Amino acid sequence: QERLKERGIDYIAVREPGGTPVGERIRSLLLDPDYSISPIEEVYLYATSRSALVREVILPALNRGRIVISERYLDSSLAYQGYGKGVPLKFIYEVNMPAIMGLYPDLTVLLDIDPYISLKRLEDKKKDRIELEGLRLQEKVRYGYLKLADLYKERYLIIDATREPKEIAEIILKEMERFTR
């Protein structure tokens, strides 16, 4: 993000779930390990958070000509609740279509890493409800993201997440230049 500022690129960074008052409340519920939430309930909660974010933040920013960088979006629901937890992809799309208001990303960056390595990196960190679901879920989610990347090749950039952070940032910035000229 510092490099974007240096280059004078007008952008806003958002996260999912979250980014709005409603979204942040939903985020705390979704990630709290003290709650048991079914995959179907997750679909609705993520879609509700996403709807608020699109309506209150993303759409107004795009209308002002800003670039929006989102930590996650619809593909995350497809990967986690669909491929990871078995919710039909068609259902996830149907629930999310009104939420995203026809907005799809121009570029999706997939930081790909072996789930075992990813979970190892989190060993000393307090884990949220989803991280506590373990390796098998993460393997299914990774498979889902790679399937989506294959399906939507034109907008996906897959980067080996074991590379140095500065190197990853440079690769992403170079790809983003296509959209900032």
mmCIF file of C-alpha atoms in Angstrom:
data_model
loop_
_atom_site.group_PDB
_atom_site.id
_atom_site.type_symbol
_atom_site.label_atom_id
_atom_site.label_comp_id
_atom_site.label_asym_id
_atom_site.label_seq_id
_atom_site.Cartn_x
_atom_site.Cartn_y
_atom_site.Cartn_z
ATOM 1 C CA GLN A 1 0.000 0.000 0.000
ATOM 2 C CA GLU A 2 2.913 2.345 0.655
ATOM 3 C CA ARG A 3 4.101 1.898 -2.934
ATOM 4 C CA LEU A 4 0.656 2.761 -4.273
ATOM 5 C CA LYS A 5 0.741 6.014 -2.309
ATOM 6 C CA GLU A 6 4.251 6.742 -3.607
ATOM 7 C CA ARG A 7 2.968 6.345 -7.161
ATOM 8 C CA GLY A 8 0.042 8.674 -6.520
ATOM 9 C CA ILE A 9 -2.576 5.989 -7.080
ATOM 10 C CA ASP A 10 -5.934 6.880 -5.564
ATOM 11 C CA TYR A 11 -7.166 3.732 -3.838
ATOM 12 C CA ILE A 12 -9.087 2.446 -0.880
ATOM 13 C CA ALA A 13 -8.341 -0.821 0.934
ATOM 14 C CA VAL A 14 -11.204 -2.830 2.417
ATOM 15 C CA ARG A 15 -11.559 -6.167 4.147
ATOM 16 C CA GLU A 16 -14.154 -8.907 4.280
ATOM 17 C CA PRO A 17 -15.945 -9.557 6.359
ATOM 18 C CA GLY A 18 -15.945 -6.044 7.736
ATOM 19 C CA GLY A 19 -15.295 -2.580 6.402
ATOM 20 C CA THR A 20 -18.606 -1.140 7.630
ATOM 21 C CA PRO A 21 -20.220 -0.986 11.076
ATOM 22 C CA VAL A 22 -22.531 -3.906 10.201
ATOM 23 C CA GLY A 23 -19.685 -5.797 8.537
ATOM 24 C CA GLU A 24 -17.429 -5.459 11.576
ATOM 25 C CA ARG A 25 -20.161 -6.824 13.865
ATOM 26 C CA ILE A 26 -20.646 -9.765 11.500
ATOM 27 C CA ARG A 27 -16.867 -10.287 11.344
ATOM 28 C CA SER A 28 -16.592 -10.597 15.116
ATOM 29 C CA LEU A 29 -19.415 -13.156 15.130
ATOM 30 C CA LEU A 30 -18.026 -15.198 12.207
ATOM 31 C CA LEU A 31 -14.489 -15.409 13.561
ATOM 32 C CA ASP A 32 -15.337 -15.977 17.233
ATOM 33 C CA PRO A 33 -14.346 -19.548 18.196
ATOM 34 C CA ASP A 34 -17.039 -19.566 20.898
ATOM 35 C CA TYR A 35 -19.812 -19.770 18.271
ATOM 36 C CA SER A 36 -20.864 -22.729 16.163
ATOM 37 C CA ILE A 37 -22.091 -21.446 12.795
ATOM 38 C CA SER A 38 -23.290 -23.725 10.007
ATOM 39 C CA PRO A 39 -21.905 -23.346 6.467
ATOM 40 C CA ILE A 40 -25.312 -22.098 5.233
ATOM 41 C CA GLU A 41 -25.412 -19.496 8.007
ATOM 42 C CA GLU A 42 -21.881 -18.469 7.008
ATOM 43 C CA VAL A 43 -23.017 -17.915 3.412
ATOM 44 C CA TYR A 44 -25.783 -15.564 4.541
ATOM 45 C CA LEU A 45 -23.589 -13.711 7.031
ATOM 46 C CA TYR A 46 -20.744 -13.182 4.548
ATOM 47 C CA ALA A 47 -23.240 -12.044 1.898
ATOM 48 C CA THR A 48 -24.808 -9.574 4.335
ATOM 49 C CA SER A 49 -21.409 -8.131 5.224
ATOM 50 C CA ARG A 50 -20.471 -8.031 1.522
ATOM 51 C CA SER A 51 -23.711 -6.248 0.620
ATOM 52 C CA ALA A 52 -23.065 -3.493 3.161
ATOM 53 C CA LEU A 53 -19.467 -3.122 1.982
ATOM 54 C CA VAL A 54 -20.428 -2.870 -1.693
ATOM 55 C CA ARG A 55 -23.297 -0.437 -1.066
ATOM 56 C CA GLU A 56 -21.576 1.798 1.494
ATOM 57 C CA VAL A 57 -17.909 1.731 0.440
ATOM 58 C CA ILE A 58 -16.972 -0.034 -2.802
ATOM 59 C CA LEU A 59 -19.593 1.384 -5.174
ATOM 60 C CA PRO A 60 -19.157 4.995 -3.992
ATOM 61 C CA ALA A 61 -15.352 4.664 -4.286
ATOM 62 C CA LEU A 62 -15.581 3.267 -7.822
ATOM 63 C CA ASN A 63 -18.010 6.032 -8.776
ATOM 64 C CA ARG A 64 -15.341 8.550 -7.685
ATOM 65 C CA GLY A 65 -12.768 6.818 -9.882
ATOM 66 C CA ARG A 66 -10.823 5.184 -7.067
ATOM 67 C CA ILE A 67 -9.220 1.752 -7.165
ATOM 68 C CA VAL A 68 -10.603 -0.662 -4.576
ATOM 69 C CA ILE A 69 -8.315 -3.277 -3.058
ATOM 70 C CA SER A 70 -10.301 -5.886 -1.171
ATOM 71 C CA GLU A 71 -8.737 -8.500 1.067
ATOM 72 C CA ARG A 72 -11.484 -10.967 0.078
ATOM 73 C CA TYR A 73 -14.650 -11.035 -2.028
ATOM 74 C CA LEU A 74 -17.147 -13.492 -3.538
ATOM 75 C CA ASP A 75 -14.477 -16.027 -4.527
ATOM 76 C CA SER A 76 -13.658 -16.462 -0.840
ATOM 77 C CA SER A 77 -17.211 -17.635 -0.152
ATOM 78 C CA LEU A 78 -17.010 -19.995 -3.118
ATOM 79 C CA ALA A 79 -13.686 -21.398 -1.879
ATOM 80 C CA TYR A 80 -14.513 -21.655 1.840
ATOM 81 C CA GLN A 81 -18.229 -22.388 2.024
ATOM 82 C CA GLY A 82 -18.446 -24.059 -1.400
ATOM 83 C CA TYR A 83 -15.332 -26.124 -1.978
ATOM 84 C CA GLY A 84 -14.318 -26.191 1.684
ATOM 85 C CA LYS A 85 -17.627 -26.956 3.362
ATOM 86 C CA GLY A 86 -19.779 -28.415 0.614
ATOM 87 C CA VAL A 87 -22.381 -25.687 0.091
ATOM 88 C CA PRO A 88 -23.537 -25.814 -3.554
ATOM 89 C CA LEU A 89 -21.758 -23.143 -5.610
ATOM 90 C CA LYS A 90 -25.019 -22.237 -7.377
ATOM 91 C CA PHE A 91 -26.613 -21.408 -4.017
ATOM 92 C CA ILE A 92 -23.641 -19.214 -3.018
ATOM 93 C CA TYR A 93 -23.873 -17.329 -6.326
ATOM 94 C CA GLU A 94 -27.641 -16.846 -5.947
ATOM 95 C CA VAL A 95 -27.334 -15.472 -2.417
ATOM 96 C CA ASN A 96 -24.473 -13.150 -3.384
ATOM 97 C CA MET A 97 -25.718 -11.720 -6.698
ATOM 98 C CA PRO A 98 -27.849 -9.007 -5.053
ATOM 99 C CA ALA A 99 -25.010 -8.312 -2.595
ATOM 100 C CA ILE A 100 -22.323 -7.628 -5.208
ATOM 101 C CA MET A 101 -24.591 -5.535 -7.480
ATOM 102 C CA GLY A 102 -22.857 -6.815 -10.605
ATOM 103 C CA LEU A 103 -19.381 -5.837 -9.404
ATOM 104 C CA TYR A 104 -16.610 -8.311 -10.146
ATOM 105 C CA PRO A 105 -12.893 -7.717 -9.637
ATOM 106 C CA ASP A 106 -10.659 -6.798 -12.570
ATOM 107 C CA LEU A 107 -7.799 -8.614 -10.849
ATOM 108 C CA THR A 108 -7.791 -11.365 -8.236
ATOM 109 C CA VAL A 109 -4.450 -12.098 -6.595
ATOM 110 C CA LEU A 110 -4.166 -15.584 -5.149
ATOM 111 C CA LEU A 111 -1.297 -15.908 -2.686
ATOM 112 C CA ASP A 112 -0.883 -19.655 -2.976
ATOM 113 C CA ILE A 113 0.791 -21.666 -0.244
ATOM 114 C CA ASP A 114 0.717 -25.240 0.961
ATOM 115 C CA PRO A 115 -1.922 -25.289 3.744
ATOM 116 C CA TYR A 116 0.456 -27.123 6.083
ATOM 117 C CA ILE A 117 3.023 -24.313 5.773
ATOM 118 C CA SER A 118 0.311 -21.697 6.181
ATOM 119 C CA LEU A 119 -0.978 -23.256 9.397
ATOM 120 C CA LYS A 120 2.602 -23.645 10.685
ATOM 121 C CA ARG A 121 3.047 -19.877 10.266
ATOM 122 C CA LEU A 122 0.007 -19.349 12.495
ATOM 123 C CA GLU A 123 1.156 -21.634 15.324
ATOM 124 C CA ASP A 124 2.104 -18.826 17.714
ATOM 125 C CA LYS A 125 -0.932 -16.694 16.859
ATOM 126 C CA LYS A 126 -4.356 -16.842 18.477
ATOM 127 C CA LYS A 127 -6.514 -18.605 15.893
ATOM 128 C CA ASP A 128 -9.986 -17.548 14.811
ATOM 129 C CA ARG A 129 -12.910 -19.954 14.371
ATOM 130 C CA ILE A 130 -12.053 -20.755 10.748
ATOM 131 C CA GLU A 131 -8.324 -21.243 11.348
ATOM 132 C CA LEU A 132 -9.221 -23.686 14.127
ATOM 133 C CA GLU A 133 -11.034 -25.893 11.597
ATOM 134 C CA GLY A 134 -7.642 -27.216 10.564
ATOM 135 C CA LEU A 135 -5.635 -28.621 7.704
ATOM 136 C CA ARG A 136 -8.335 -30.583 5.857
ATOM 137 C CA LEU A 137 -10.505 -27.487 5.407
ATOM 138 C CA GLN A 138 -7.511 -25.462 4.215
ATOM 139 C CA GLU A 139 -6.630 -28.157 1.667
ATOM 140 C CA LYS A 140 -10.175 -28.071 0.258
ATOM 141 C CA VAL A 141 -10.155 -24.270 0.206
ATOM 142 C CA ARG A 142 -6.841 -24.176 -1.649
ATOM 143 C CA TYR A 143 -8.216 -26.653 -4.180
ATOM 144 C CA GLY A 144 -11.263 -24.397 -4.581
ATOM 145 C CA TYR A 145 -9.210 -21.272 -5.157
ATOM 146 C CA LEU A 146 -7.069 -23.064 -7.743
ATOM 147 C CA LYS A 147 -10.224 -24.291 -9.532
ATOM 148 C CA LEU A 148 -11.583 -20.732 -9.565
ATOM 149 C CA ALA A 149 -8.250 -19.434 -10.862
ATOM 150 C CA ASP A 150 -8.432 -21.955 -13.686
ATOM 151 C CA LEU A 151 -12.041 -21.021 -14.451
ATOM 152 C CA TYR A 152 -11.365 -17.245 -14.418
ATOM 153 C CA LYS A 153 -7.828 -17.209 -15.844
ATOM 154 C CA GLU A 154 -8.252 -13.732 -17.328
ATOM 155 C CA ARG A 155 -8.488 -12.067 -13.917
ATOM 156 C CA TYR A 156 -6.382 -14.326 -11.685
ATOM 157 C CA LEU A 157 -2.734 -13.829 -10.778
ATOM 158 C CA ILE A 158 -1.325 -16.750 -8.776
ATOM 159 C CA ILE A 159 1.759 -15.972 -6.688
ATOM 160 C CA ASP A 160 3.833 -18.386 -4.631
ATOM 161 C CA ALA A 161 3.263 -17.031 -1.109
ATOM 162 C CA THR A 162 6.547 -18.472 0.162
ATOM 163 C CA ARG A 163 8.388 -15.730 -1.762
ATOM 164 C CA GLU A 164 9.729 -12.682 0.054
ATOM 165 C CA PRO A 165 7.014 -10.091 0.848
ATOM 166 C CA LYS A 166 8.833 -7.339 -1.096
ATOM 167 C CA GLU A 167 9.054 -9.582 -4.145
ATOM 168 C CA ILE A 168 5.341 -10.410 -3.879
ATOM 169 C CA ALA A 169 4.488 -6.713 -3.602
ATOM 170 C CA GLU A 170 6.502 -5.906 -6.742
ATOM 171 C CA ILE A 171 4.762 -8.635 -8.747
ATOM 172 C CA ILE A 172 1.349 -7.348 -7.672
ATOM 173 C CA LEU A 173 2.236 -3.715 -8.400
ATOM 174 C CA LYS A 174 3.494 -4.610 -11.852
ATOM 175 C CA GLU A 175 0.227 -6.398 -12.626
ATOM 176 C CA MET A 176 -1.843 -3.525 -11.195
ATOM 177 C CA GLU A 177 -0.170 -1.053 -13.544
ATOM 178 C CA ARG A 178 -2.425 -2.418 -16.299
ATOM 179 C CA PHE A 179 -5.391 -0.905 -14.457
ATOM 180 C CA THR A 180 -3.876 2.402 -13.339
ATOM 181 C CA ARG A 181 -2.731 3.900 -16.629
#
